[in-house]
Amino acid sequence: MDTGTTAFMLCCIIGLTLMIPGLALFYGGMVSVKSSTNMMMMTFGAVALVGVLWVLFGFSMVFGTSYGGFVGSITEFAGMKDLMEPMTTVAGLPISLFSIFQALFAAITVALISGAVADRMKFGAWMIFAAVWAVLVYFPVAHWVFAFDGVVTENSVGGWIANKLHAIDFAGGTAVHINAGAAALAVAIVLGKSAMFGQLRKPHNVPLTLLGAGMLWAGWYAFNGGSALAAGNSAAIVMVTTFVATCAAVLAWLAVEKYKTGHVTGVGAASGAITGLVAITPACGAVTPIGAIFVGGIAGAICVYAVGFKEKLGYDDSLDVVGVHLVGGVVGTLLVGFFASESMPNATNGLFYGGGIDQLWRQAVAAGAVMLYSFAVAFAIAYVLKKTMGIRISAEEEEKGIDTTFHRDSAYELEFA
């Protein structure tokens, strides 16, 4: 057991945990003052729910021995049995530590979807959707991407994207961002438009959103760097590419925003940062620092336009989960096929480094498969909930505010003389 790497991963877990309030603040600042608490509750509720499911059978479904490369055995490690022994390790780490690191990936992925349903989804329906989607979508897809052969046990067989397709996804561009973004699109379509759709919806607290984005940026070093599973050169390189891609994305977003509207905004800076982090997530171990500037800059420029899809296509993705996470995840995943360099930890050349299109088509297949599967299953889950228990709050409740009608817990107590 490597004590240095164990200490490093303990710090990464703390960083990942700080992404929970970071996401809550990022989303909570962007919504109406009448639904800020609800938005944050969706994040905390999803994390708590997925954490329990992970221990019961989620870890087993992701890292248990594979059924045809699609999903791991649901019973092999159910309840985390046989994994608490001191000498049970993954890459020199206690397997319990590896498990909680991956649990936070699962929890944050589910919480990301909530941004698409802000202001109008019943909290109970959200919790049921989150649980079912985690079981039917996140756990299988994470198995496809993260379960390499022989990771947990010497003879274990893993998922098809990792071991058959050999697409590169260092820290979750497909399993996390494309997965969550596609689900967000599906549930937004089923849920329908809010009363404010098409109108200018101002965030109620831009400093909260910027604070949340900053916390997410800090936690993302743990997200990406910790995926190296070692306190070494690979983790250091990944943190460099994560940093510079995010900087490039902020600049690109603000430049396009200035060109489009004549202004640069705080929400634009925050959204640009998240876009860069999303795009570099699959590519952080594959591209050079210069390549990372291109990945972040291209994603930042494209996603400014992508957030406008909802007005043109008529779906209400309240906080731009589709435009940032789905589109940013696809862009970052595909750009691996162009900018990957064999001098980096993933040791693969993309098109611009003499590798041809071999890696590019693998990236495209991985992105497409995850997107289609997640969208289809999320749509089915949301549609069934809509036809049974109902998922939408009433027009009156939406007008009054979901915080007071469902939680009796307003974000602010305002008194006027």
Coordinates of C-alpha atoms in Angstrom, one line a residue:
M1 CA 0.0 0.0 0.0
D2 CA 1.4 3.4 -1.1
T3 CA 0.9 5.8 1.8
G4 CA 1.9 8.8 -0.2
T5 CA -0.7 8.1 -2.8
T6 CA -3.2 7.2 -0.2
A7 CA -2.7 10.6 1.4
F8 CA -3.0 12.3 -2.0
M9 CA -6.3 10.5 -2.7
L10 CA -7.7 11.5 0.8
C11 CA -7.1 15.1 -0.2
C12 CA -8.7 14.5 -3.6
I13 CA -11.8 13.2 -1.8
I14 CA -12.0 16.3 0.3
G15 CA -11.7 18.4 -2.9
L16 CA -14.5 16.4 -4.6
T17 CA -16.7 16.8 -1.6
L18 CA -16.3 20.6 -1.8
M19 CA -17.7 20.4 -5.3
I20 CA -21.1 19.6 -3.7
P21 CA -21.6 23.0 -2.1
G22 CA -19.8 24.4 -5.2
L23 CA -22.4 23.0 -7.5
A24 CA -25.2 24.1 -5.2
L25 CA -24.0 27.7 -5.1
F26 CA -23.3 27.8 -8.8
Y27 CA -26.8 26.6 -9.6
G28 CA -28.5 28.3 -6.6
G29 CA -27.2 31.8 -7.6
M30 CA -28.4 31.5 -11.2
V31 CA -32.1 30.7 -10.4
S32 CA -34.8 33.0 -9.1
V33 CA -34.7 34.1 -5.5
K34 CA -38.0 32.1 -5.1
S35 CA -36.3 28.7 -5.9
S36 CA -32.7 29.0 -4.7
T37 CA -33.1 26.7 -1.7
N38 CA -34.9 24.1 -3.8
M39 CA -32.1 24.2 -6.4
M40 CA -29.5 23.6 -3.7
M41 CA -31.6 20.9 -2.1
M42 CA -31.7 19.0 -5.4
T43 CA -27.9 18.8 -5.3
F44 CA -27.7 17.7 -1.7
G45 CA -30.6 15.3 -2.1
A46 CA -29.1 13.6 -5.1
V47 CA -25.7 13.2 -3.5
A48 CA -27.2 11.7 -0.3
L49 CA -29.4 9.3 -2.3
V50 CA -26.6 8.1 -4.7
G51 CA -24.2 7.7 -1.8
V52 CA -26.5 5.1 -0.2
L53 CA -27.2 3.3 -3.5
W54 CA -23.5 3.2 -4.2
V55 CA -22.7 1.2 -1.1
L56 CA -25.7 -1.1 -1.5
F57 CA -25.0 -2.2 -5.1
G58 CA -23.7 0.7 -7.2
F59 CA -20.0 0.0 -6.7
S60 CA -20.7 -3.6 -7.6
M61 CA -22.6 -2.6 -10.8
V62 CA -19.7 -0.4 -11.9
F63 CA -16.7 -2.5 -10.9
G64 CA -18.1 -6.0 -10.5
T65 CA -17.2 -8.6 -13.1
S66 CA -18.9 -7.6 -16.3
Y67 CA -22.0 -9.1 -18.0
G68 CA -20.9 -8.7 -21.7
G69 CA -19.2 -5.4 -21.1
F70 CA -22.5 -3.7 -20.3
V71 CA -22.9 -3.8 -16.5
G72 CA -21.1 -5.3 -13.5
S73 CA -22.4 -8.0 -11.2
I74 CA -25.0 -6.4 -8.9
T75 CA -24.2 -8.9 -6.1
E76 CA -20.5 -9.5 -6.3
F77 CA -19.6 -6.5 -4.1
A78 CA -23.1 -5.7 -2.8
G79 CA -22.9 -3.8 0.5
M80 CA -19.2 -3.4 -0.1
K81 CA -18.6 -6.9 1.2
D82 CA -15.1 -8.2 1.3
L83 CA -13.7 -4.8 0.4
M84 CA -12.9 -3.5 3.8
E85 CA -9.9 -5.7 4.4
P86 CA -6.7 -3.7 5.0
M87 CA -4.8 -5.5 2.2
T88 CA -7.5 -5.1 -0.4
T89 CA -6.0 -2.5 -2.8
V90 CA -6.4 -0.9 -6.2
A91 CA -3.3 0.7 -7.7
G92 CA -1.7 0.7 -4.2
L93 CA -4.8 2.4 -2.6
P94 CA -7.2 0.9 -0.1
I95 CA -10.1 -0.1 -2.2
S96 CA -12.5 1.6 0.3
L97 CA -10.8 4.9 -0.7
F98 CA -11.1 4.1 -4.4
S99 CA -14.7 3.4 -3.8
I100 CA -15.6 6.7 -2.1
F101 CA -13.7 8.6 -4.8
Q102 CA -15.8 6.9 -7.5
A103 CA -19.0 7.4 -5.4
L104 CA -18.5 11.2 -5.5
F105 CA -18.2 11.0 -9.3
A106 CA -21.6 9.2 -9.4
A107 CA -23.3 11.6 -7.0
I108 CA -22.1 14.8 -8.7
T109 CA -23.1 13.4 -12.2
V110 CA -26.7 12.9 -11.0
A111 CA -26.8 16.3 -9.3
L112 CA -25.7 18.0 -12.6
I113 CA -29.0 17.1 -14.3
S114 CA -31.0 19.2 -11.8
G115 CA -29.9 22.4 -13.5
A116 CA -32.2 21.6 -16.4
V117 CA -35.4 21.4 -14.3
A118 CA -34.9 24.4 -12.1
D119 CA -38.1 26.2 -10.8
R120 CA -40.6 23.7 -11.9
M121 CA -40.0 20.0 -10.9
K122 CA -41.4 18.4 -7.8
F123 CA -38.7 17.5 -5.3
G124 CA -40.1 14.0 -4.7
A125 CA -40.3 13.3 -8.4
W126 CA -36.7 14.6 -8.7
M127 CA -35.5 12.2 -6.0
I128 CA -37.2 9.2 -7.7
F129 CA -35.8 10.2 -11.1
A130 CA -32.3 10.6 -9.6
A131 CA -32.4 7.1 -8.0
V132 CA -33.7 5.3 -11.1
W133 CA -31.4 7.1 -13.5
A134 CA -28.4 6.3 -11.3
V135 CA -29.3 2.6 -11.4
L136 CA -30.3 2.3 -15.0
V137 CA -27.9 4.7 -16.6
Y138 CA -25.0 6.0 -14.5
F139 CA -23.9 2.7 -13.1
P140 CA -23.9 0.9 -16.4
V141 CA -22.3 3.7 -18.3
A142 CA -19.6 4.2 -15.6
H143 CA -18.9 0.5 -16.0
W144 CA -18.5 0.9 -19.8
V145 CA -16.0 3.7 -19.3
F146 CA -14.2 3.3 -15.9
A147 CA -14.1 -0.5 -15.3
F148 CA -10.8 -1.6 -16.9
D149 CA -10.1 -5.3 -16.8
G150 CA -8.4 -6.4 -13.6
V151 CA -9.0 -3.2 -11.7
V152 CA -10.7 -4.6 -8.6
T153 CA -9.8 -8.2 -8.8
E154 CA -7.0 -9.8 -10.8
N155 CA -9.4 -11.6 -13.1
S156 CA -12.3 -9.1 -13.3
V157 CA -13.6 -8.2 -16.7
G158 CA -14.7 -4.6 -17.3
G159 CA -16.7 -2.4 -19.7
W160 CA -16.7 -2.3 -23.5
I161 CA -15.6 1.3 -24.0
A162 CA -12.6 0.9 -21.8
N163 CA -11.5 -2.5 -22.9
K164 CA -12.9 -3.1 -26.4
L165 CA -13.3 0.3 -28.0
H166 CA -10.3 1.9 -26.2
A167 CA -11.7 5.4 -26.3
I168 CA -9.9 7.9 -24.1
D169 CA -11.8 9.4 -21.3
F170 CA -9.4 10.3 -18.5
A171 CA -11.9 11.5 -15.9
G172 CA -15.5 11.3 -17.3
G173 CA -16.3 13.4 -20.3
T174 CA -18.6 10.6 -21.5
A175 CA -19.6 9.0 -18.2
V176 CA -20.2 12.2 -16.4
H177 CA -20.8 15.2 -18.7
I178 CA -22.3 13.7 -21.9
N179 CA -24.3 11.3 -19.7
A180 CA -25.7 14.1 -17.5
G181 CA -26.2 16.5 -20.4
A182 CA -28.2 14.0 -22.5
A183 CA -30.4 13.1 -19.5
A184 CA -30.9 16.8 -18.8
L185 CA -32.2 17.3 -22.4
A186 CA -34.6 14.4 -22.1
V187 CA -36.1 15.4 -18.8
A188 CA -36.4 19.0 -19.8
I189 CA -38.4 18.0 -22.9
V190 CA -40.7 15.8 -20.8
L191 CA -41.1 18.4 -18.1
G192 CA -42.0 21.2 -20.5
K193 CA -41.3 24.9 -20.5
S194 CA -41.4 27.2 -17.4
A195 CA -43.6 30.2 -17.3
M196 CA -40.6 32.4 -17.9
F197 CA -39.3 30.6 -21.0
G198 CA -38.3 33.0 -23.7
Q199 CA -38.1 35.9 -21.3
L200 CA -34.9 37.4 -19.8
R201 CA -34.3 35.4 -16.6
K202 CA -31.8 37.1 -14.5
P203 CA -29.8 35.2 -11.9
H204 CA -30.7 36.4 -8.5
N205 CA -27.1 36.4 -7.1
V206 CA -24.2 36.5 -9.5
P207 CA -21.5 36.5 -6.7
L208 CA -22.9 33.2 -5.5
T209 CA -22.6 31.7 -8.9
L210 CA -19.0 32.9 -9.3
L211 CA -18.2 31.6 -5.8
G212 CA -19.7 28.2 -6.8
A213 CA -17.8 28.2 -10.1
G214 CA -14.6 28.9 -8.2
M215 CA -15.2 26.1 -5.8
L216 CA -15.9 23.7 -8.7
W217 CA -12.7 24.8 -10.4
A218 CA -10.7 24.0 -7.3
G219 CA -12.5 20.7 -6.8
W220 CA -11.9 19.8 -10.4
Y221 CA -8.2 19.4 -9.8
A222 CA -9.2 16.5 -7.5
F223 CA -11.7 15.3 -10.1
N224 CA -9.1 15.1 -12.9
G225 CA -5.9 14.8 -11.0
G226 CA -7.2 12.2 -8.6
S227 CA -8.2 10.1 -11.7
A228 CA -4.5 9.4 -12.1
L229 CA -4.8 7.3 -8.9
A230 CA -1.3 8.2 -7.9
A231 CA 0.7 11.1 -6.5
G232 CA 3.0 11.4 -9.5
N233 CA 3.8 13.0 -12.8
S234 CA 0.5 12.1 -14.5
A235 CA -1.5 13.8 -11.8
A236 CA 0.7 16.9 -12.1
I237 CA 0.4 17.0 -15.9
V238 CA -3.4 16.6 -15.6
M239 CA -3.7 19.5 -13.2
V240 CA -1.7 21.7 -15.6
T241 CA -3.9 20.9 -18.6
T242 CA -7.0 21.4 -16.4
F243 CA -5.9 24.8 -15.3
V244 CA -4.9 26.2 -18.7
A245 CA -7.9 24.8 -20.6
T246 CA -10.2 26.5 -18.1
C247 CA -8.4 29.8 -18.5
A248 CA -8.7 29.6 -22.3
A249 CA -12.4 28.8 -22.1
V250 CA -13.1 31.8 -19.9
L251 CA -11.3 34.1 -22.3
A252 CA -13.1 32.5 -25.4
W253 CA -16.5 32.7 -23.8
L254 CA -16.1 36.3 -22.8
A255 CA -14.7 37.2 -26.2
V256 CA -17.7 35.7 -28.0
E257 CA -20.1 37.2 -25.5
K258 CA -18.6 40.6 -26.1
Y259 CA -19.0 40.1 -29.8
K260 CA -22.6 38.9 -29.5
T261 CA -24.0 41.3 -26.9
G262 CA -21.4 44.1 -26.4
H263 CA -21.0 43.0 -22.8
V264 CA -19.0 40.6 -20.7
T265 CA -20.8 39.1 -17.7
G266 CA -20.1 37.4 -14.4
V267 CA -22.4 34.5 -15.4
G268 CA -20.5 34.3 -18.7
A269 CA -17.1 34.0 -16.8
A270 CA -18.5 31.3 -14.5
S271 CA -20.1 29.4 -17.4
G272 CA -16.9 29.7 -19.5
A273 CA -14.9 28.2 -16.6
I274 CA -17.2 25.3 -16.2
T275 CA -17.2 24.7 -20.0
G276 CA -13.4 24.5 -20.0
L277 CA -13.4 22.1 -17.1
V278 CA -16.0 20.0 -18.8
A279 CA -14.1 19.9 -22.1
I280 CA -10.7 19.1 -20.6
T281 CA -12.1 16.3 -18.4
P282 CA -11.8 13.5 -21.0
A283 CA -8.7 15.1 -22.6
C284 CA -6.6 16.1 -19.6
G285 CA -4.3 13.1 -19.8
A286 CA -4.1 13.1 -23.6
V287 CA -3.2 16.6 -24.7
T288 CA -0.2 18.9 -24.1
P289 CA -0.6 22.2 -22.3
I290 CA -0.8 23.9 -25.8
G291 CA -3.4 21.4 -26.9
A292 CA -5.3 22.1 -23.7
I293 CA -5.5 25.8 -24.7
F294 CA -7.1 24.8 -28.0
V295 CA -9.5 22.4 -26.2
G296 CA -10.6 25.0 -23.8
G297 CA -10.8 27.8 -26.3
I298 CA -12.7 25.9 -28.9
A299 CA -15.2 24.6 -26.3
G300 CA -15.6 28.0 -24.8
A301 CA -16.4 29.6 -28.1
I302 CA -18.8 26.9 -29.3
C303 CA -20.7 26.6 -26.0
V304 CA -21.7 30.3 -26.0
Y305 CA -23.7 29.6 -29.1
A306 CA -24.8 26.2 -27.9
V307 CA -26.7 27.6 -24.9
G308 CA -29.0 29.4 -27.4
F309 CA -30.2 26.1 -28.8
K310 CA -33.0 26.0 -26.3
E311 CA -34.7 29.0 -27.7
K312 CA -34.4 27.8 -31.3
L313 CA -35.4 24.2 -30.6
G314 CA -38.0 25.0 -27.9
Y315 CA -36.8 23.0 -24.9
D316 CA -36.3 24.7 -21.5
D317 CA -32.9 23.8 -20.1
S318 CA -33.0 26.4 -17.3
L319 CA -29.3 26.5 -16.4
D320 CA -27.8 25.4 -19.7
V321 CA -26.8 21.9 -18.7
V322 CA -27.2 20.8 -22.3
G323 CA -25.2 23.7 -23.8
V324 CA -22.4 23.4 -21.3
H325 CA -22.1 19.7 -20.2
L326 CA -23.5 17.8 -23.2
V327 CA -22.0 20.0 -25.9
G328 CA -18.8 20.7 -23.9
G329 CA -18.4 17.0 -23.2
V330 CA -18.8 16.1 -26.8
V331 CA -16.4 18.7 -28.0
G332 CA -13.8 17.7 -25.4
T333 CA -14.2 14.0 -26.2
L334 CA -13.9 14.5 -30.0
L335 CA -10.9 16.9 -29.7
V336 CA -8.9 14.1 -28.1
G337 CA -9.0 12.5 -31.5
F338 CA -7.3 15.7 -32.9
F339 CA -4.9 16.9 -30.2
A340 CA -3.8 13.8 -28.3
S341 CA -0.1 13.4 -28.1
E342 CA 1.8 10.3 -27.2
S343 CA 4.1 12.3 -25.0
M344 CA 1.3 12.7 -22.5
P345 CA 0.1 10.1 -19.9
N346 CA -2.5 8.5 -22.3
A347 CA 0.4 7.9 -24.8
T348 CA -1.8 8.2 -27.9
N349 CA -1.4 10.4 -31.0
G350 CA -4.4 12.1 -32.5
L351 CA -4.9 13.4 -36.0
F352 CA -2.7 16.5 -35.6
Y353 CA 0.2 14.4 -34.2
G354 CA 0.3 11.8 -36.9
G355 CA -2.2 9.3 -35.5
G356 CA -4.7 9.5 -38.3
I357 CA -8.4 9.2 -37.5
D358 CA -8.1 6.0 -35.5
Q359 CA -8.6 7.6 -32.2
L360 CA -11.1 10.1 -33.5
W361 CA -13.6 7.5 -34.6
R362 CA -13.3 5.7 -31.2
Q363 CA -14.0 8.9 -29.4
A364 CA -17.0 9.6 -31.7
V365 CA -18.5 6.1 -31.0
A366 CA -18.1 6.5 -27.3
A367 CA -19.7 9.9 -27.2
G368 CA -22.6 8.8 -29.5
A369 CA -23.3 5.6 -27.6
V370 CA -23.4 7.3 -24.2
M371 CA -25.5 10.2 -25.5
L372 CA -28.2 8.0 -27.1
Y373 CA -28.4 5.5 -24.3
S374 CA -28.7 8.2 -21.6
F375 CA -31.2 10.3 -23.5
A376 CA -33.5 7.3 -24.3
V377 CA -33.6 5.9 -20.8
A378 CA -33.9 9.3 -19.1
F379 CA -36.8 10.2 -21.4
A380 CA -38.5 6.9 -20.5
I381 CA -38.0 7.4 -16.8
A382 CA -39.3 11.0 -16.8
Y383 CA -42.3 10.1 -19.0
V384 CA -43.4 7.3 -16.7
L385 CA -43.1 9.6 -13.7
K386 CA -45.1 12.2 -15.5
K387 CA -47.9 9.8 -16.3
T388 CA -48.0 8.3 -12.8
M389 CA -47.1 10.6 -9.9
G390 CA -46.6 13.8 -12.0
I391 CA -43.4 15.7 -12.1
R392 CA -44.4 19.3 -12.6
I393 CA -45.5 21.7 -9.9
S394 CA -48.6 23.7 -10.6
A395 CA -48.6 27.1 -12.3
E396 CA -49.7 28.7 -9.0
E397 CA -46.9 27.1 -7.1
E398 CA -44.4 28.1 -9.8
E399 CA -45.6 31.7 -9.5
K400 CA -45.5 31.8 -5.7
G401 CA -42.1 30.0 -5.6
I402 CA -41.1 26.5 -5.0
D403 CA -39.1 27.4 -1.9
T404 CA -42.1 28.5 0.1
T405 CA -44.6 26.0 -1.3
F406 CA -42.6 22.9 -1.0
H407 CA -39.8 23.6 1.5
R408 CA -41.1 26.4 3.8
D409 CA -37.5 27.4 3.7
S410 CA -36.8 30.6 1.8
A411 CA -33.2 31.5 0.8
Y412 CA -33.6 35.0 2.3
E413 CA -35.8 36.5 4.9
L414 CA -36.4 40.0 3.6
E415 CA -38.1 42.7 5.6
F416 CA -39.0 46.1 4.4
A417 CA -39.8 49.1 6.5

